[in-house]
Protein backbone atom coordinates (compact mmCIF):
# COMPACT_ATOMS: atom_id res chain seq x y z
CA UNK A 1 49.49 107.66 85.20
CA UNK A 2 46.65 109.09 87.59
CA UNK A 3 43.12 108.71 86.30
CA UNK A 4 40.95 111.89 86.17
CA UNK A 5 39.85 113.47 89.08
CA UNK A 6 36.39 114.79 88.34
CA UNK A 7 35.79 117.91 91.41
CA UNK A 8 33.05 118.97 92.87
CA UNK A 9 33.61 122.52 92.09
CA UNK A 10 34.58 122.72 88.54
CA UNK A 11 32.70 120.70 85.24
CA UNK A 12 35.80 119.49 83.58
CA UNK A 13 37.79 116.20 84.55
CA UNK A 14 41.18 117.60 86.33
CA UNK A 15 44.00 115.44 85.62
CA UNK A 16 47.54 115.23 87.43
CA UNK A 17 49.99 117.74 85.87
CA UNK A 18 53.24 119.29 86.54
CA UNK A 19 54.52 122.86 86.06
CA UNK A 20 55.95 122.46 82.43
CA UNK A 21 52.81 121.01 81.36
CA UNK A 22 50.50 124.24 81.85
CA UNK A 23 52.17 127.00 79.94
CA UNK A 24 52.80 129.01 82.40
CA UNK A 25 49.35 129.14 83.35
CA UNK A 26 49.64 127.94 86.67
CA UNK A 27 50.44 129.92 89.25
CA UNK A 28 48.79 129.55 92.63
CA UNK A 29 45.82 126.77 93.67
CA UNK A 30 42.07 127.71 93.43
CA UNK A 31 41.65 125.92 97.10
CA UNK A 32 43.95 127.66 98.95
CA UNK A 33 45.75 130.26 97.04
CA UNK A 34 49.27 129.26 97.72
CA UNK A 35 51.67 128.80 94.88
CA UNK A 36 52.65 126.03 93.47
CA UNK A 37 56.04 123.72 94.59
CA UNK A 38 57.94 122.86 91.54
CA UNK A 39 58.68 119.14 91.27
CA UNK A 40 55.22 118.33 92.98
CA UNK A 41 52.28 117.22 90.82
CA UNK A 42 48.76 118.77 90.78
CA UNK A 43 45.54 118.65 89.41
CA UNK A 44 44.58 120.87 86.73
CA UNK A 45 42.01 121.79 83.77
CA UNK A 46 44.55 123.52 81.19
CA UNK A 47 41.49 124.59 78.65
CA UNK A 48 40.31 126.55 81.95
CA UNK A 49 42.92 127.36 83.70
CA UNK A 50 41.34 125.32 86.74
CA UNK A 51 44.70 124.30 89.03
CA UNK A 52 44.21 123.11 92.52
CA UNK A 53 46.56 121.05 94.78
CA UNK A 54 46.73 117.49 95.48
CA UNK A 55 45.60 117.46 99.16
CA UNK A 56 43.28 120.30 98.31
CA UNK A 57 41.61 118.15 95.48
CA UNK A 58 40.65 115.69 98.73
CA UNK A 59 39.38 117.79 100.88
CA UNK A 60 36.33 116.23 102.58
CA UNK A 61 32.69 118.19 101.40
CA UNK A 62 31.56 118.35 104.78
CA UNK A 63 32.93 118.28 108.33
CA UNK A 64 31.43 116.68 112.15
CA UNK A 65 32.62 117.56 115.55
CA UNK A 66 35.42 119.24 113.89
CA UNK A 67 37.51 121.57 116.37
CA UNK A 68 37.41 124.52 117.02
CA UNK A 69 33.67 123.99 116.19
CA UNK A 70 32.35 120.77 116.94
CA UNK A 71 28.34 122.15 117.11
CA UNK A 72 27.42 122.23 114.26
CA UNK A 73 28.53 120.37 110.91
CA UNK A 74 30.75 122.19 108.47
CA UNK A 75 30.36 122.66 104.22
CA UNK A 76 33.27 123.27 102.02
CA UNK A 77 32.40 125.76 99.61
CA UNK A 78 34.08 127.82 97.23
CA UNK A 79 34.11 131.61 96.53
CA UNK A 80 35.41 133.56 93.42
CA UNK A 81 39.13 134.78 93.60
CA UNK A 82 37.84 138.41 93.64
CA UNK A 83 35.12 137.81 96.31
CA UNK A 84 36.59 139.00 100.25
CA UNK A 85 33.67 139.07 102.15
CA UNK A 86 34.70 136.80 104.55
CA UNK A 87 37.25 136.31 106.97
CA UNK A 88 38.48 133.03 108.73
CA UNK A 89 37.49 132.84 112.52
CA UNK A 90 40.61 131.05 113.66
CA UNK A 91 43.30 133.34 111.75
CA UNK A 92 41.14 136.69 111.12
CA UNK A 93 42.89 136.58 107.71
CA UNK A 94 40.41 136.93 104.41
CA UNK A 95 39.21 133.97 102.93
CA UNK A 96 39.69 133.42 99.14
CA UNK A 97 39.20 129.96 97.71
CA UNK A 98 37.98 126.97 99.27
CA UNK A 99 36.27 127.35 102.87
CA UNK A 100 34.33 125.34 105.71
CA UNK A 101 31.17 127.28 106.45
CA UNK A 102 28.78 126.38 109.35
CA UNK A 103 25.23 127.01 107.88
CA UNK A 104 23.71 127.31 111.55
CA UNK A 105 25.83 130.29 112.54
CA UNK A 106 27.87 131.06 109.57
CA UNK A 107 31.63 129.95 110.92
CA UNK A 108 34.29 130.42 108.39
CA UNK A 109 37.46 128.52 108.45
CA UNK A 110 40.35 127.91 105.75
CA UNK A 111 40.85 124.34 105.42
CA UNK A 112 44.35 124.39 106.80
CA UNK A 113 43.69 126.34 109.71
CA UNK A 114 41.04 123.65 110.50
CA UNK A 115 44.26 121.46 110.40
CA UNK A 116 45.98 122.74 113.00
CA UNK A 117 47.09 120.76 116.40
CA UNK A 118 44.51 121.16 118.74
CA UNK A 119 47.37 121.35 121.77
CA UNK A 120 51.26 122.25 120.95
CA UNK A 121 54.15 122.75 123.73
CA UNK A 122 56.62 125.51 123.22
CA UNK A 123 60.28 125.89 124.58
CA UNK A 124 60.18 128.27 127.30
CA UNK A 125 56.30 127.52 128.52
CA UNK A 126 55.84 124.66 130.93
CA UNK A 127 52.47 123.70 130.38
CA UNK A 128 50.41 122.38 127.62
CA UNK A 129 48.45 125.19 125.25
CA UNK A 130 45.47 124.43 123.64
CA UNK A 131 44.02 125.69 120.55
CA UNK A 132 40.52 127.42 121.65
CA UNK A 133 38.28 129.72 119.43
CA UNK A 134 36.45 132.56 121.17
CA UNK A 135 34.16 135.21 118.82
CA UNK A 136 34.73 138.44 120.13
CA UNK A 137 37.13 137.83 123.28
CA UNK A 138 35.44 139.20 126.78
CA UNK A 139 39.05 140.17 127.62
CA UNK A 140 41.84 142.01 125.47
CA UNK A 141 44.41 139.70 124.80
CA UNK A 142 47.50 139.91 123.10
CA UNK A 143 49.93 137.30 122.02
CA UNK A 144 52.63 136.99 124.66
CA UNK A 145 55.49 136.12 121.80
CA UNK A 146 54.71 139.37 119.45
CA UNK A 147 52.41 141.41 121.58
CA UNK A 148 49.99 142.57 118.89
CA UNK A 149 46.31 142.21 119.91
CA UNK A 150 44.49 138.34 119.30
CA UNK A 151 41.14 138.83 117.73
CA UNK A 152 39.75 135.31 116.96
CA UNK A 153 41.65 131.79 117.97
CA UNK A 154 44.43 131.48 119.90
CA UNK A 155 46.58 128.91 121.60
CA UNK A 156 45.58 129.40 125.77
CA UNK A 157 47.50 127.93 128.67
CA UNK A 158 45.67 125.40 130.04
CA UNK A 159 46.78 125.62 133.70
CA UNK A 160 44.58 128.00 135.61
CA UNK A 161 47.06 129.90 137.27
CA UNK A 162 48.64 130.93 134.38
CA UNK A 163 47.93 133.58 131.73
CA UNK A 164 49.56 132.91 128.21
CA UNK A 165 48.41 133.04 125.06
CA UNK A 166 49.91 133.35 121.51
CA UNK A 167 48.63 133.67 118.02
CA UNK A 168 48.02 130.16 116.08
């Protein structure tokens, strides 16, 4: 069995769980909001109702020369479920849970939007896309696969020539 994880975030020593083990208090992680798998353990606080993924457990506090944003280092903090001040500026979405904030100029990112490839090839495009992230766009752009507008990161075409850009 797993020894207690203690987390930065929460006072109480999580240990590794499964679903049948919380009462059906369990629902979704306090990282990154997505529901729990069943069949895949967790760490949780049952007397608090504190659950939080495995890989979300091990996030790293802080973040260098990460892409999209390698200026300035980057803090993982956490907000209350009921706090959506803040929206991630790679996917535009709101943030709830665990985020990477630059201090300096106050960069939000979702952890697993921070994990995305940095270059990706797609059937149908000859050249090589890479991931770039550009605050208020000079240009309107829109995603060439759905056509709806691109308001924060998107994957660009990297050959001059070419304009092509689609939603992460």
């Amino acid at each position: 069995m797993a020894s207690p994880l203690q987390h930065r975030f929460h006072d109480c020593p999580l240990r590794l769980m499964g679903m049948s083990e919380t009462n059906g208090m369990a629902s979704s992680c306090r990282a990154c909001c997505i529901p729990f798998g069943s069949g895949k353990p967790f760490y949780g606080c049952c007397r608090c109702g504190y659950f939080i993924h495995r890989p979300c457990a091990i996030l790293s506090p802080s973040l260098e020369g990460q892409d999209p944003h390698p200026k300035h280092p980057l803090c993982l903090s956490d907000a209350p479920a009921a706090s959506t001040d803040a929206s991630c500026d790679i996917c535009g979405k709101t943030v709830i849970g665990f985020r990477y904030r630059c201090q300096s100029c106050k960069f939000i990112a979702h952890p697993l939007c921070l994990q995305l490839h940095q270059t990706a090839r797609i059937p149908g495009h000859q050249h090589l896309l890479r991931l770039s992230y550009r605050p208020g766009f000079k240009r309107s752009t829109h995603c060439d696969a759905c056509g709806l507008q691109i308001h924060r990161a998107c994957y660009s075409c990297s050959a001059k020539t070419c304009v092509f850009d689609l939603h992460p």
